[in-house]
Tab-separated table of C-alpha atoms in Angstrom:
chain	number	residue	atom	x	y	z
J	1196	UNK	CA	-36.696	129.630	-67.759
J	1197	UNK	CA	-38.787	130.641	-65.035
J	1198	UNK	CA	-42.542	132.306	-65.221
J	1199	UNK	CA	-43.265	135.470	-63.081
J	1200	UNK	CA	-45.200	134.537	-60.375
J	1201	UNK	CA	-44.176	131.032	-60.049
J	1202	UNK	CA	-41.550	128.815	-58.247
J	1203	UNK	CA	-38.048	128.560	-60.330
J	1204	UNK	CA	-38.069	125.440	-62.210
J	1205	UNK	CA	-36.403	122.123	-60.153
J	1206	UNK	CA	-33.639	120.767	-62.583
J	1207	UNK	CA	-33.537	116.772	-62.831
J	1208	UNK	CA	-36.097	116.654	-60.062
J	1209	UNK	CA	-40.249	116.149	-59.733
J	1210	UNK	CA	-41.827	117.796	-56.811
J	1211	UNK	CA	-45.367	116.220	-55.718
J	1212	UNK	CA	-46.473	119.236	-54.426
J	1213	UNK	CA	-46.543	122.184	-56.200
J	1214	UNK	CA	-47.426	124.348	-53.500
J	1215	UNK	CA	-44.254	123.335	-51.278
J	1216	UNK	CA	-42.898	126.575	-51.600
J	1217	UNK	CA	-46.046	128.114	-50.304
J	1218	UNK	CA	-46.600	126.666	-46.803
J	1219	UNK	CA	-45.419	128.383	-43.328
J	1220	UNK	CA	-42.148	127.829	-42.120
J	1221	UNK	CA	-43.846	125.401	-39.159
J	1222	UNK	CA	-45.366	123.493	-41.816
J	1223	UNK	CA	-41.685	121.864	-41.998
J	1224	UNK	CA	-41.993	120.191	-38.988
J	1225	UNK	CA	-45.614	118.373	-40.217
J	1226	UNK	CA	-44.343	114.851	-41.091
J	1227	UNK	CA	-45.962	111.359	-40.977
J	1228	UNK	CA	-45.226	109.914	-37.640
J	1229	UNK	CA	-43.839	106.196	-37.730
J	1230	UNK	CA	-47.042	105.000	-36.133
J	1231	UNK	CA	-49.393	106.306	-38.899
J	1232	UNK	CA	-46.795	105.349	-41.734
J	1233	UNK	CA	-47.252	101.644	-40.484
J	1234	UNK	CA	-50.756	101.073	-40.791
J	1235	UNK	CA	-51.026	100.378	-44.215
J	1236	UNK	CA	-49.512	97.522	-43.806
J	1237	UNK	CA	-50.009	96.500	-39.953
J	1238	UNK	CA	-54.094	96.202	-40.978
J	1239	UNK	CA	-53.368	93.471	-43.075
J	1240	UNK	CA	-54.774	90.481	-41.806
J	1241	UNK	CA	-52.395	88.353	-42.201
J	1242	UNK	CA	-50.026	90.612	-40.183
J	1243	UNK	CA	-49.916	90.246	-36.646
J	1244	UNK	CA	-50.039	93.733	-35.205
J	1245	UNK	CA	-47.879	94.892	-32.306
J	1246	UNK	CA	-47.816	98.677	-33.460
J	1247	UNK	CA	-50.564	100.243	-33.031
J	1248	UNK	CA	-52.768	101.454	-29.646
J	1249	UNK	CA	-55.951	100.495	-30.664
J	1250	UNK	CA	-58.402	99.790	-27.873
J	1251	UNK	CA	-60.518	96.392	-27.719
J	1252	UNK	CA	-63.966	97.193	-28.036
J	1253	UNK	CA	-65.151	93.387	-27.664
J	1254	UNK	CA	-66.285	93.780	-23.979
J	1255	UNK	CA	-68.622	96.795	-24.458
J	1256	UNK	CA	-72.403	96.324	-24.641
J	1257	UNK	CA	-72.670	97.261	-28.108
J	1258	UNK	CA	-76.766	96.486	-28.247
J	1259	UNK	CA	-77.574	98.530	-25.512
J	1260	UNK	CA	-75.227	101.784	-26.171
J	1261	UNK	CA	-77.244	101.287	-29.841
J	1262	UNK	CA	-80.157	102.328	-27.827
J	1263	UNK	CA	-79.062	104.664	-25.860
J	1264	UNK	CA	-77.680	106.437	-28.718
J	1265	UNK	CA	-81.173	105.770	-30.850
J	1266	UNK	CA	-82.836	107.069	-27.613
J	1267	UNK	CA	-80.420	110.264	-27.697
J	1268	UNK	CA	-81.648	111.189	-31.096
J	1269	UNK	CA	-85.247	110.713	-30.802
J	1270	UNK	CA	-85.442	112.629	-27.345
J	1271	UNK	CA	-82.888	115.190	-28.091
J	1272	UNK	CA	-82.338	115.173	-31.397
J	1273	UNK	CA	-82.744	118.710	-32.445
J	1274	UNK	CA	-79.864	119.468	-29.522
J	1275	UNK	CA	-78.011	116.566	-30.244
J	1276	UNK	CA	-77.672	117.332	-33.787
J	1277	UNK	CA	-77.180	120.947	-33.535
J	1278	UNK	CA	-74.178	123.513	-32.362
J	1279	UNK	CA	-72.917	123.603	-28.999
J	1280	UNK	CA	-70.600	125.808	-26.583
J	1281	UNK	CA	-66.814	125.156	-27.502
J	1282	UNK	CA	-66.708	124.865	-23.294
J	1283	UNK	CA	-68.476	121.781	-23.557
J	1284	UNK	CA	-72.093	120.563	-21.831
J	1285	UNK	CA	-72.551	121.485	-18.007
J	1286	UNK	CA	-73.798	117.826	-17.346
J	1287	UNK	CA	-70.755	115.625	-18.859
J	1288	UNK	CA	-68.286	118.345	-17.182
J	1289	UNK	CA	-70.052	117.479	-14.132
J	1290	UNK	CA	-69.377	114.394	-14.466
J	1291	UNK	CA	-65.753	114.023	-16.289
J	1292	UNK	CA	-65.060	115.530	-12.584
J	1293	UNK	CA	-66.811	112.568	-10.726
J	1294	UNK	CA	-64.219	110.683	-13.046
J	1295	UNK	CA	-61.504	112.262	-12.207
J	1296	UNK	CA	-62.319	112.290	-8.545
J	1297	UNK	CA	-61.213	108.492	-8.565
J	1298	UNK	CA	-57.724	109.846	-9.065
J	1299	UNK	CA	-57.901	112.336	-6.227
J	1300	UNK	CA	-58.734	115.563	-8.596
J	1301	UNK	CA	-61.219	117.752	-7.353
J	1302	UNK	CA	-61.754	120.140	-10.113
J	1303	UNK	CA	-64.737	122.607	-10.793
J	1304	UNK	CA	-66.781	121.983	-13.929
J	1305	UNK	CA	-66.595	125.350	-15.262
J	1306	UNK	CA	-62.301	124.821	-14.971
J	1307	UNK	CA	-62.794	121.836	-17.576
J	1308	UNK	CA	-63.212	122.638	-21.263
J	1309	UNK	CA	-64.247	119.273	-23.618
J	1310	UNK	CA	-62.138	118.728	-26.745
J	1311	UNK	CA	-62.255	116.656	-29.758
J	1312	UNK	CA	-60.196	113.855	-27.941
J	1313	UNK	CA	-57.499	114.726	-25.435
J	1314	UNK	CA	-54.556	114.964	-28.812
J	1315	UNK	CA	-56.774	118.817	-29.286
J	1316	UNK	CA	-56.296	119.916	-25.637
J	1317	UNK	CA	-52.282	118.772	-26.023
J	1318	UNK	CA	-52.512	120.940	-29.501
J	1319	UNK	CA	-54.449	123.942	-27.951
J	1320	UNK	CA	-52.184	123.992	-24.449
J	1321	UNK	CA	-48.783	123.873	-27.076
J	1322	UNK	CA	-50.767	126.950	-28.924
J	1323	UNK	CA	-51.616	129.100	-26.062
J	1324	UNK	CA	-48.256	128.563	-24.403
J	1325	UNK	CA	-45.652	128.006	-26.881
J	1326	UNK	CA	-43.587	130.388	-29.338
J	1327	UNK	CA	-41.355	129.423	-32.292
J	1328	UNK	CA	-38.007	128.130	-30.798
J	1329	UNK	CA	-39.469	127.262	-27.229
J	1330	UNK	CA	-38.082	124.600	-24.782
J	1331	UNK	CA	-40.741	121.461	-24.053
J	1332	UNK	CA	-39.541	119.061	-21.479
J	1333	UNK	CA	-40.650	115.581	-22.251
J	1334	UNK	CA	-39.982	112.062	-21.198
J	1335	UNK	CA	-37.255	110.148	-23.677
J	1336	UNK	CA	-39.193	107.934	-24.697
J	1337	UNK	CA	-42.335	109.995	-25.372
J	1338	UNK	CA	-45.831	109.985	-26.928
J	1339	UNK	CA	-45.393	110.444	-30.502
J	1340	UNK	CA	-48.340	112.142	-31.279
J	1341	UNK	CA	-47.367	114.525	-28.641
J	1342	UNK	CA	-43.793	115.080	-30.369
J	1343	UNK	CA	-45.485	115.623	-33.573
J	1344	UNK	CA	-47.671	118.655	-32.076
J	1345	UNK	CA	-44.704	120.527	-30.501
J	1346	UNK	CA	-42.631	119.976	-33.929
J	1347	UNK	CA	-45.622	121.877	-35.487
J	1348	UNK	CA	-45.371	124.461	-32.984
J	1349	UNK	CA	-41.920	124.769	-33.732
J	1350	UNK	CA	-40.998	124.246	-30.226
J	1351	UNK	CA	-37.933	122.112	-29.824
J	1352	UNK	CA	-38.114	119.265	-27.366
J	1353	UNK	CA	-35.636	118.089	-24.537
J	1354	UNK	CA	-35.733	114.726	-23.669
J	1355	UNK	CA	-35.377	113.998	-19.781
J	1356	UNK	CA	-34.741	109.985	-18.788
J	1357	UNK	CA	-36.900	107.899	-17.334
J	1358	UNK	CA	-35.827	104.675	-15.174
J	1359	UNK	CA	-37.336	102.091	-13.686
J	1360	UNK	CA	-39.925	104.326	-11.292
J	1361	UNK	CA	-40.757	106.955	-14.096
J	1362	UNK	CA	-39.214	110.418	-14.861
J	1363	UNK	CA	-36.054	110.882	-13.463
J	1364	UNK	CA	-35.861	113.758	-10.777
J	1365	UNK	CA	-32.046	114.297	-10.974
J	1366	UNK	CA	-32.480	113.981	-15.388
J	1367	UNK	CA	-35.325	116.970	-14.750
J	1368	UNK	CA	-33.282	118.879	-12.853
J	1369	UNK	CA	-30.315	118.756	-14.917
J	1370	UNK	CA	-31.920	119.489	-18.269
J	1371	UNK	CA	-33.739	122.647	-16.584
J	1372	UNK	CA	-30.048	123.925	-15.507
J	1373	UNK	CA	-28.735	123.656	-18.903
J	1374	UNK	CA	-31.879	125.069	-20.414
J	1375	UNK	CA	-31.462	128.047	-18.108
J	1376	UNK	CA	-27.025	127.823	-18.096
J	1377	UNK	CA	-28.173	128.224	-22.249
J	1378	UNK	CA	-30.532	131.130	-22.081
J	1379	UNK	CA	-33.767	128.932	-23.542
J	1380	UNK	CA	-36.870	129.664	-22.449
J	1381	UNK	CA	-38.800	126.054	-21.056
J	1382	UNK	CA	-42.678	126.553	-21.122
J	1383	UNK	CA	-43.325	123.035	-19.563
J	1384	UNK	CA	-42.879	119.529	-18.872
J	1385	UNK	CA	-45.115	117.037	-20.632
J	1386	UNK	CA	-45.286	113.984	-18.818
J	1387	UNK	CA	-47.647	110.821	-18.950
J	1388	UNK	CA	-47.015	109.353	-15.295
J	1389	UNK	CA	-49.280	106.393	-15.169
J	1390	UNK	CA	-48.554	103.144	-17.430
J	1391	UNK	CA	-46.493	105.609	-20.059
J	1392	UNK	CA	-47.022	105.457	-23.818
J	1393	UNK	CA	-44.479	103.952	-25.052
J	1394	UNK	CA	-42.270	103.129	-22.336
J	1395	UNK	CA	-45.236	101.320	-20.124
J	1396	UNK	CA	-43.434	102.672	-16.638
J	1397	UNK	CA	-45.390	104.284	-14.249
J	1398	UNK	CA	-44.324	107.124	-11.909
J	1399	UNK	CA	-43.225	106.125	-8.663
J	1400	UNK	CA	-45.770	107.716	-6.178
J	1401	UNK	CA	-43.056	108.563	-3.940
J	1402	UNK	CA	-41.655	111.069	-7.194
J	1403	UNK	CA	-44.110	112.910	-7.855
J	1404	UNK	CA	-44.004	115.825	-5.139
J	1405	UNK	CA	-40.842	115.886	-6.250
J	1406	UNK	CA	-41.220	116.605	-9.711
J	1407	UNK	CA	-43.525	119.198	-8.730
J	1408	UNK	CA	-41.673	121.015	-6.859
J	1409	UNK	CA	-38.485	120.683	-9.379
J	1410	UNK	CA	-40.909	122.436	-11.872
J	1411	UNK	CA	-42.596	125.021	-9.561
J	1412	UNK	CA	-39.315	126.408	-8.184
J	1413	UNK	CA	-38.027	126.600	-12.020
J	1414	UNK	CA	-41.311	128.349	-12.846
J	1415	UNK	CA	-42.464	125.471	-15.144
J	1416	UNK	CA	-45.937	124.313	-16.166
J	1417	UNK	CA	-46.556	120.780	-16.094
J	1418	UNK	CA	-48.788	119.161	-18.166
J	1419	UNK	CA	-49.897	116.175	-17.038
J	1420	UNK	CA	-51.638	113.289	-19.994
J	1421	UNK	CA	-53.349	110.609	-18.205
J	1422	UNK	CA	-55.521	108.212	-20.664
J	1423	UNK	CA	-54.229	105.247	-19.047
J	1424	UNK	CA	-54.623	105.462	-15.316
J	1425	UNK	CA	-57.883	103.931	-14.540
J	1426	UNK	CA	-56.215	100.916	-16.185
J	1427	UNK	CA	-54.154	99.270	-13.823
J	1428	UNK	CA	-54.266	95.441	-13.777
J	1429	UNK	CA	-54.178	95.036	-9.740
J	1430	UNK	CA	-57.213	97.767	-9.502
J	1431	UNK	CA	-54.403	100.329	-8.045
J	1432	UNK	CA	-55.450	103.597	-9.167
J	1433	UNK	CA	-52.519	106.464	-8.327
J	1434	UNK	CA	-52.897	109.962	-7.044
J	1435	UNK	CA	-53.210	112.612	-10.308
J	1436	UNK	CA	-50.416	115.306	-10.330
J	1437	UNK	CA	-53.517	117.807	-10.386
J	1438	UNK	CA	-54.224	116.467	-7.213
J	1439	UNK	CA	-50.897	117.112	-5.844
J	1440	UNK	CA	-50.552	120.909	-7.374
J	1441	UNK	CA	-54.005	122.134	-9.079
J	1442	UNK	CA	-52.261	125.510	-9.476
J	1443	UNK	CA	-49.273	124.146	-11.801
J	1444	UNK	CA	-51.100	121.719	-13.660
J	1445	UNK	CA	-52.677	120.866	-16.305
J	1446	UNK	CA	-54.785	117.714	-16.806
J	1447	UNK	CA	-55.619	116.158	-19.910
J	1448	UNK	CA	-57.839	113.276	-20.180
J	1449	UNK	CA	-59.825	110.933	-22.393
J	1450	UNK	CA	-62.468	108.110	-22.745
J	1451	UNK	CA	-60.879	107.264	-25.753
J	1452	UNK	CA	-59.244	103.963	-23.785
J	1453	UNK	CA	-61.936	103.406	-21.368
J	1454	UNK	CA	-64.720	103.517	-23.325
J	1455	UNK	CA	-64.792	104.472	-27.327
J	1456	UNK	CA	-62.232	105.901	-28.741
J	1457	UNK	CA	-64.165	106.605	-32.282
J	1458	UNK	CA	-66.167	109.355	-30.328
J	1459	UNK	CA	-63.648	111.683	-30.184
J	1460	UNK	CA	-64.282	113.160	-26.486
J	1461	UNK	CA	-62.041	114.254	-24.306
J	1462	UNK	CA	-61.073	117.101	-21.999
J	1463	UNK	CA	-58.440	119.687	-20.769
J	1464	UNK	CA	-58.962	120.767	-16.695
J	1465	UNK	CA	-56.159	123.811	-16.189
J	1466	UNK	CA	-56.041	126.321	-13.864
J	1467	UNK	CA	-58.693	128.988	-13.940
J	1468	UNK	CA	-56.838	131.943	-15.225
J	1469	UNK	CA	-56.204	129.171	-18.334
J	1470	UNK	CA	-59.673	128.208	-18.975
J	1471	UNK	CA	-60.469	130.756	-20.708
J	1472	UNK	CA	-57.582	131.160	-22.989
J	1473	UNK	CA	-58.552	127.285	-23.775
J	1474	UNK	CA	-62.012	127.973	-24.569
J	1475	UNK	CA	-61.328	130.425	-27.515
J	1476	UNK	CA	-58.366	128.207	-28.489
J	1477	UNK	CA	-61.092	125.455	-29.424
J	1478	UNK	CA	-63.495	128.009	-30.583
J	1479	UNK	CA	-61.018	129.039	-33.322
J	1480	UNK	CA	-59.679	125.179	-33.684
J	1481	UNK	CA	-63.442	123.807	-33.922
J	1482	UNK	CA	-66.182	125.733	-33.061
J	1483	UNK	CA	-67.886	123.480	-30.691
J	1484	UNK	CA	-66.865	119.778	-30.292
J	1485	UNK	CA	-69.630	117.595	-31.274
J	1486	UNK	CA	-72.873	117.594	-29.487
J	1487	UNK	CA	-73.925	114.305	-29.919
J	1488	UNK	CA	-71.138	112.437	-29.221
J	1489	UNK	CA	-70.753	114.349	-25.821
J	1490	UNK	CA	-74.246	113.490	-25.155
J	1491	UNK	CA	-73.861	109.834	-25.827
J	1492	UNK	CA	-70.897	110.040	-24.054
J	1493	UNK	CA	-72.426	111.688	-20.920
J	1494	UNK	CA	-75.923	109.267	-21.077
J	1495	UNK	CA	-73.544	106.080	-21.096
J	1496	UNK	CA	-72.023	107.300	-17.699
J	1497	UNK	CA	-75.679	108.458	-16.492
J	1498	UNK	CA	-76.939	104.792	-17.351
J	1499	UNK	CA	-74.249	101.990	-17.568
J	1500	UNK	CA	-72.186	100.636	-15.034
J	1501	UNK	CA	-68.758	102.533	-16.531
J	1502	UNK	CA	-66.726	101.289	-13.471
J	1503	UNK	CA	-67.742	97.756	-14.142
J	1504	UNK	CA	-66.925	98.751	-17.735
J	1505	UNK	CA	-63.186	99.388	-16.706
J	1506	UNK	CA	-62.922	96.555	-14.505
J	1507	UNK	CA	-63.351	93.910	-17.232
J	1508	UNK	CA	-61.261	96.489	-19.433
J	1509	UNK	CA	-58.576	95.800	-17.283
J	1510	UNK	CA	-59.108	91.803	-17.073
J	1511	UNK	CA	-58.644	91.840	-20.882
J	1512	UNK	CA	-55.692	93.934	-20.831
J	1513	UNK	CA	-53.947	91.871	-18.273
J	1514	UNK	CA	-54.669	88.425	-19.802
J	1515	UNK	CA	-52.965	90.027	-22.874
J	1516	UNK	CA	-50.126	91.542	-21.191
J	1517	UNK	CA	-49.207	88.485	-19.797
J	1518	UNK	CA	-49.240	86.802	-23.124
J	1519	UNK	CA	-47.147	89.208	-23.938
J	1520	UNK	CA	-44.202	88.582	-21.459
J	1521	UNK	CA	-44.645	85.115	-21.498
J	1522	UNK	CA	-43.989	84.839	-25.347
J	1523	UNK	CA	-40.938	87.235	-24.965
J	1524	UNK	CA	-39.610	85.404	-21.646
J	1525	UNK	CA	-40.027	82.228	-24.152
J	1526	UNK	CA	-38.630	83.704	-27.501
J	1527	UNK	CA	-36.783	86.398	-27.370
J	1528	UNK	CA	-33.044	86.119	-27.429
J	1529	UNK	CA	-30.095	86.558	-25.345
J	1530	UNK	CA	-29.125	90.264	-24.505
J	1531	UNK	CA	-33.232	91.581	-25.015
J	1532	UNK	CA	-34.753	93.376	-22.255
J	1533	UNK	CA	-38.285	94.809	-21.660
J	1534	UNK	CA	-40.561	96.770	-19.253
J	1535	UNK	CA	-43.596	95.387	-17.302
J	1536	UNK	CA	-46.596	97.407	-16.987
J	1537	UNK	CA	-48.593	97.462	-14.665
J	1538	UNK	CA	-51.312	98.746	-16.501
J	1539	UNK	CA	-51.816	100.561	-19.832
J	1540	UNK	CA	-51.888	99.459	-23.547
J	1541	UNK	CA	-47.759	98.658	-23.984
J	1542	UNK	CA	-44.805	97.027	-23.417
J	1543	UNK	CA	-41.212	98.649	-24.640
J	1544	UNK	CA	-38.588	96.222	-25.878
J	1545	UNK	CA	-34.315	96.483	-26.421
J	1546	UNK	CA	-32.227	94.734	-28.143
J	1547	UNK	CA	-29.253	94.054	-28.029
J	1548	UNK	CA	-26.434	96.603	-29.387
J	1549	UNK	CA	-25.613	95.915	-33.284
J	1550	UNK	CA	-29.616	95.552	-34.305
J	1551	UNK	CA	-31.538	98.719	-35.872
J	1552	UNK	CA	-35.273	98.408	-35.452
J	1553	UNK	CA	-36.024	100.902	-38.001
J	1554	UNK	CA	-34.263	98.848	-40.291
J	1555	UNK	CA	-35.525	95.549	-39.414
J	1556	UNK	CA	-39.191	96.658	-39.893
J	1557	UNK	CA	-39.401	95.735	-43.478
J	1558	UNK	CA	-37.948	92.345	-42.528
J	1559	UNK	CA	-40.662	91.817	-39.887
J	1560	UNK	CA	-42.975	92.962	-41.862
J	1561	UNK	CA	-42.003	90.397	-44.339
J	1562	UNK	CA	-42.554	87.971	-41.731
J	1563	UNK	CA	-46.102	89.106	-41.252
J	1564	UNK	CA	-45.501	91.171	-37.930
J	1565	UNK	CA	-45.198	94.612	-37.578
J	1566	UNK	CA	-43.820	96.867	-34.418
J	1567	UNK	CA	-43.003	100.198	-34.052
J	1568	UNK	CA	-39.722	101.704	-33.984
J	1569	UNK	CA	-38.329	103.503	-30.723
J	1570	UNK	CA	-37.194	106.400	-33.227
J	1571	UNK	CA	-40.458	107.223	-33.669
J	1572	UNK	CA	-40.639	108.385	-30.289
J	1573	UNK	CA	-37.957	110.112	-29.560
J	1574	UNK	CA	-37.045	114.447	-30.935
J	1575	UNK	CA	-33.434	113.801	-31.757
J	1576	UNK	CA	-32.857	110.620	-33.360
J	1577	UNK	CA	-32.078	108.131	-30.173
J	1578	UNK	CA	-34.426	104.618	-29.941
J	1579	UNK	CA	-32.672	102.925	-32.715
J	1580	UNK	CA	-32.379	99.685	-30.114
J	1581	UNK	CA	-35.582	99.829	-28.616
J	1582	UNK	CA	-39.424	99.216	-30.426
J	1583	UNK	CA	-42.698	99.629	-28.998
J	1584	UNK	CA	-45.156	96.399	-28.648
J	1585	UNK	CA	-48.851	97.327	-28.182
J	1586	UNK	CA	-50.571	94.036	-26.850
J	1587	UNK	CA	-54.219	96.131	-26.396
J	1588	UNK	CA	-55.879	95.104	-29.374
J	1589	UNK	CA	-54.557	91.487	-30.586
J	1590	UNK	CA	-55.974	88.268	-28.958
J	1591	UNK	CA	-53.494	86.727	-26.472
J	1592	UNK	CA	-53.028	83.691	-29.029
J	1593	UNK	CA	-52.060	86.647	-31.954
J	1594	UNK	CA	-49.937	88.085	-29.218
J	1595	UNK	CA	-47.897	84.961	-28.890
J	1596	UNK	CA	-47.704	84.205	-32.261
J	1597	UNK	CA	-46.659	88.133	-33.593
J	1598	UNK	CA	-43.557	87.514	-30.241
J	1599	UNK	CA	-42.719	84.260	-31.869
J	1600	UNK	CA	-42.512	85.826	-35.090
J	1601	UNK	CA	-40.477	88.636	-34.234
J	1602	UNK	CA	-38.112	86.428	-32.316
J	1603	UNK	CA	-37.348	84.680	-35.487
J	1604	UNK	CA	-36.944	87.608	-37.153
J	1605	UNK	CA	-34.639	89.427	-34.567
J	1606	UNK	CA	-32.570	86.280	-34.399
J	1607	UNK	CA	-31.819	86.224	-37.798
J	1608	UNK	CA	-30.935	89.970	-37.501
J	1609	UNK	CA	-28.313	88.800	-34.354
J	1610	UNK	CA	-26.878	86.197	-36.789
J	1611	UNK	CA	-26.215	88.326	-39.724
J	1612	UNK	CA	-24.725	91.118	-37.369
J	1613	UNK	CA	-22.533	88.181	-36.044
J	1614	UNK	CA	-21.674	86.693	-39.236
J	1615	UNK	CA	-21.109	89.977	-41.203
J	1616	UNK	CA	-20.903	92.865	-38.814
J	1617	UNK	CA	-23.559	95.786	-38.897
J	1618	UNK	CA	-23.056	96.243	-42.778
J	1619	UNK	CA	-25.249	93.708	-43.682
J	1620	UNK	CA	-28.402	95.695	-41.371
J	1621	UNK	CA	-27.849	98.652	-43.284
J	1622	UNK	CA	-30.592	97.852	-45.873
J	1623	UNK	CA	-33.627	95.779	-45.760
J	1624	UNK	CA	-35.270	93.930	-48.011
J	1625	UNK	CA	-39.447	93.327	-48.374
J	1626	UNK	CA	-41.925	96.001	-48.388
J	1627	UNK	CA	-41.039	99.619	-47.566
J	1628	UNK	CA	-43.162	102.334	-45.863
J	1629	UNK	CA	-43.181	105.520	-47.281
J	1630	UNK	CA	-44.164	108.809	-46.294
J	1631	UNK	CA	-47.110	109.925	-47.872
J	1632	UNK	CA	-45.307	112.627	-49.439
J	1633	UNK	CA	-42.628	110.520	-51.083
J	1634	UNK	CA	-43.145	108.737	-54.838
């Protein structure tokens, strides 16, 4: 019997949430990504993590940045601790553009709005620009964080390939024929072009006019996601797609990966008539982004050598890529095949056909290593063969050791799927990772 005003009973069932019938029909969309699923049990310590993207903080010059942020309370404290603009301070916008200048980008502060870390600006451009049942172009594989924002949009997501030099201009071109053969409305092409997240490939420079023009004679905004490119391992820095088209772009950036990523600070430059449209976006999302950690952000660029700061960035990230590929060129077996970045936070791994890396992540997990699934990273179910490996935060002699480990375990996986066929991957034994939302 049901009660006026309430949800019909559920027969044989037990719902967590008794106010599921009560969200918004986007709320559907709102599910735990892969990534965050996996860190209950990637933070163990006795598990080597290759999952997550964590930076390594070891290099920075923790005693002084405690001063400077000491010295950025006494001096300015009743600024520092008090509301700001939701554009963001004039003095760090002057100077996120003497960062991006590095990259060829010559925007104007007052074009530049600063965000709670560059995930907001990819939330507020997908709210400003996208309707229920919108097209997104976005590399297959892409950012899952970025997948998870669109889903909440409810814009539905078209995967176009990437190869060995990045996004594929002849994959673009087709899926914006279909798109318009089908009637669907695309809004625009997110694309991370330098030292990608997952797939570690960087945009050939040669490309990217193309791409450009692909999207500007299709009437396409592109939005370009760049936390990576100042960290190249050979010190080669490539030209921005702002640079290229500052009309038809827009740039989102961070210093989440080159220098802390617990401050939350990042930015959105888009074209002017978009600036605005940004600034009450963040208004309504947060009010103001946080005026201290902007200012502690802005006095480490004013005092510290920051491009020194990248540099040995860089020389950390290398040494631990190349632990990386060593330990796979030594372990892995027959039939694998991976990228190699030349810059960036990952490398992305396939296996060969028969082996489900969702399914063999309790097994590795077992074995005290933990990865994440290509799945996770893609809109419509594809990546079952392929897993990222993040070798950012791990020492090179963990890196080694989690490879070794997951050799082992992906051999075994090979030898039951020769042994017994693909039945026997089906399930997996060891420990499970739910959703939050399941018992």
């Amino acid at each position: 019997m049901s009660i006026p005003g309430q949800p019909p009973e559920r027969v044989g069932a037990r719902s967590l949430d008794p106010h599921l019938h009560r969200y918004a029909a986007r709320a559907v969309g709102m599910t735990a990504s892969e990534v965050r699923a996996l860190f209950a049990v990637a933070s163990r310590p006795e598990v080597v993590s290759l999952a997550g993207g964590m930076p390594n903080l070891a290099a920075l010059p923790l005693d002084s940045i405690a001063a400077e942020v000491a010295g950025v309370v006494s001096r300015d404290g009743l600024v520092a601790l008090q509301y700001g603009s939701a554009h963001g301070l004039p003095e760090l916008r002057e100077q996120i553009c003497e960062v991006m200048a590095i990259e060829g980008v010559s925007g104007h502060p007052d074009d530049l709005v600063v965000t709670v870390g560059s995930q907001m600006g990819l939330d507020m451009v997908t709210r400003i620009f996208c309707d229920p049942g919108d097209v997104v172009l976005a590399e297959g594989p892409s950012y899952v964080g970025a997948l998870g924002t669109f889903a909440a949009y409810q814009a539905n997501v078209v995967h176009v390939g990437l190869d060995g030099e990045g996004l594929s201009p002849e994959a673009l071109r087709a899926a914006l024929a279909a798109a318009e053969t089908a009637g669907r409305r695309v809004k625009f092409l997110y694309t991370i072009p330098n030292f990608h997240n997952p797939a570690g490939i960087t945009l050939a420079v040669r490309r990217r006019a193309e791409v450009l023009d692909i999207c500007a004679r299709h009437g396409v905004l592109v939005v370009e996601d760049n936390p990576y490119g100042l960290l190249g391992f050979d010190g080669q820095v490539y030209p921005a797609l702002r640079s290229m088209d500052p009309d038809n772009v827009v740039y989102l950036g961070s210093f989440s990966k080159t220098f802390a990523a617990g401050l939350r600070v990042g930015w959105v430059l888009a074209p002017h008539a978009v600036r605005e449209k940004l600034v009450l976006a963040a208004e309504a999302a947060t009010l103001c982004p946080p005026t201290l950690n902007q200012m502690i952000v802005s006095r480490y660029l004013a005092t510290h050598d920051w491009r020194g700061q990248i540099k040995s960035f860089q020389l950390a990230y290398r040494e631990r890529r190349d632990a990386m590929l060593a330990g796979l060129e030594q372990h892995m077996p027959a039939g694998c095949t991976w990228t190699r970045p030349e810059g960036g936070f990952f490398v992305w791994l396939t296996v060969p056909e028969g082996v489900d890396t969702k399914a063999m992540l309790p097994r590795a997990v077992t074995a005290r290593v933990a990865y994440v699934s290509g799945t996770g990273f893609y809109a419509d179910g594809l990546g079952s063969r392929q897993m990222r490996l993040s070798f950012c935060y791990p020492t090179p002699e963990r890196i080694r050791e989690g490879v070794r480990r997951l050799a082992t375990v992906l051999a075994e996986e090979l030898d039951l799927y020769d042994t017994f066929g693909p039945a026997a991957l089906r399930t997996g034994s060891g420990p499970q990772v739910p959703s939050p939302d399941t018992a």
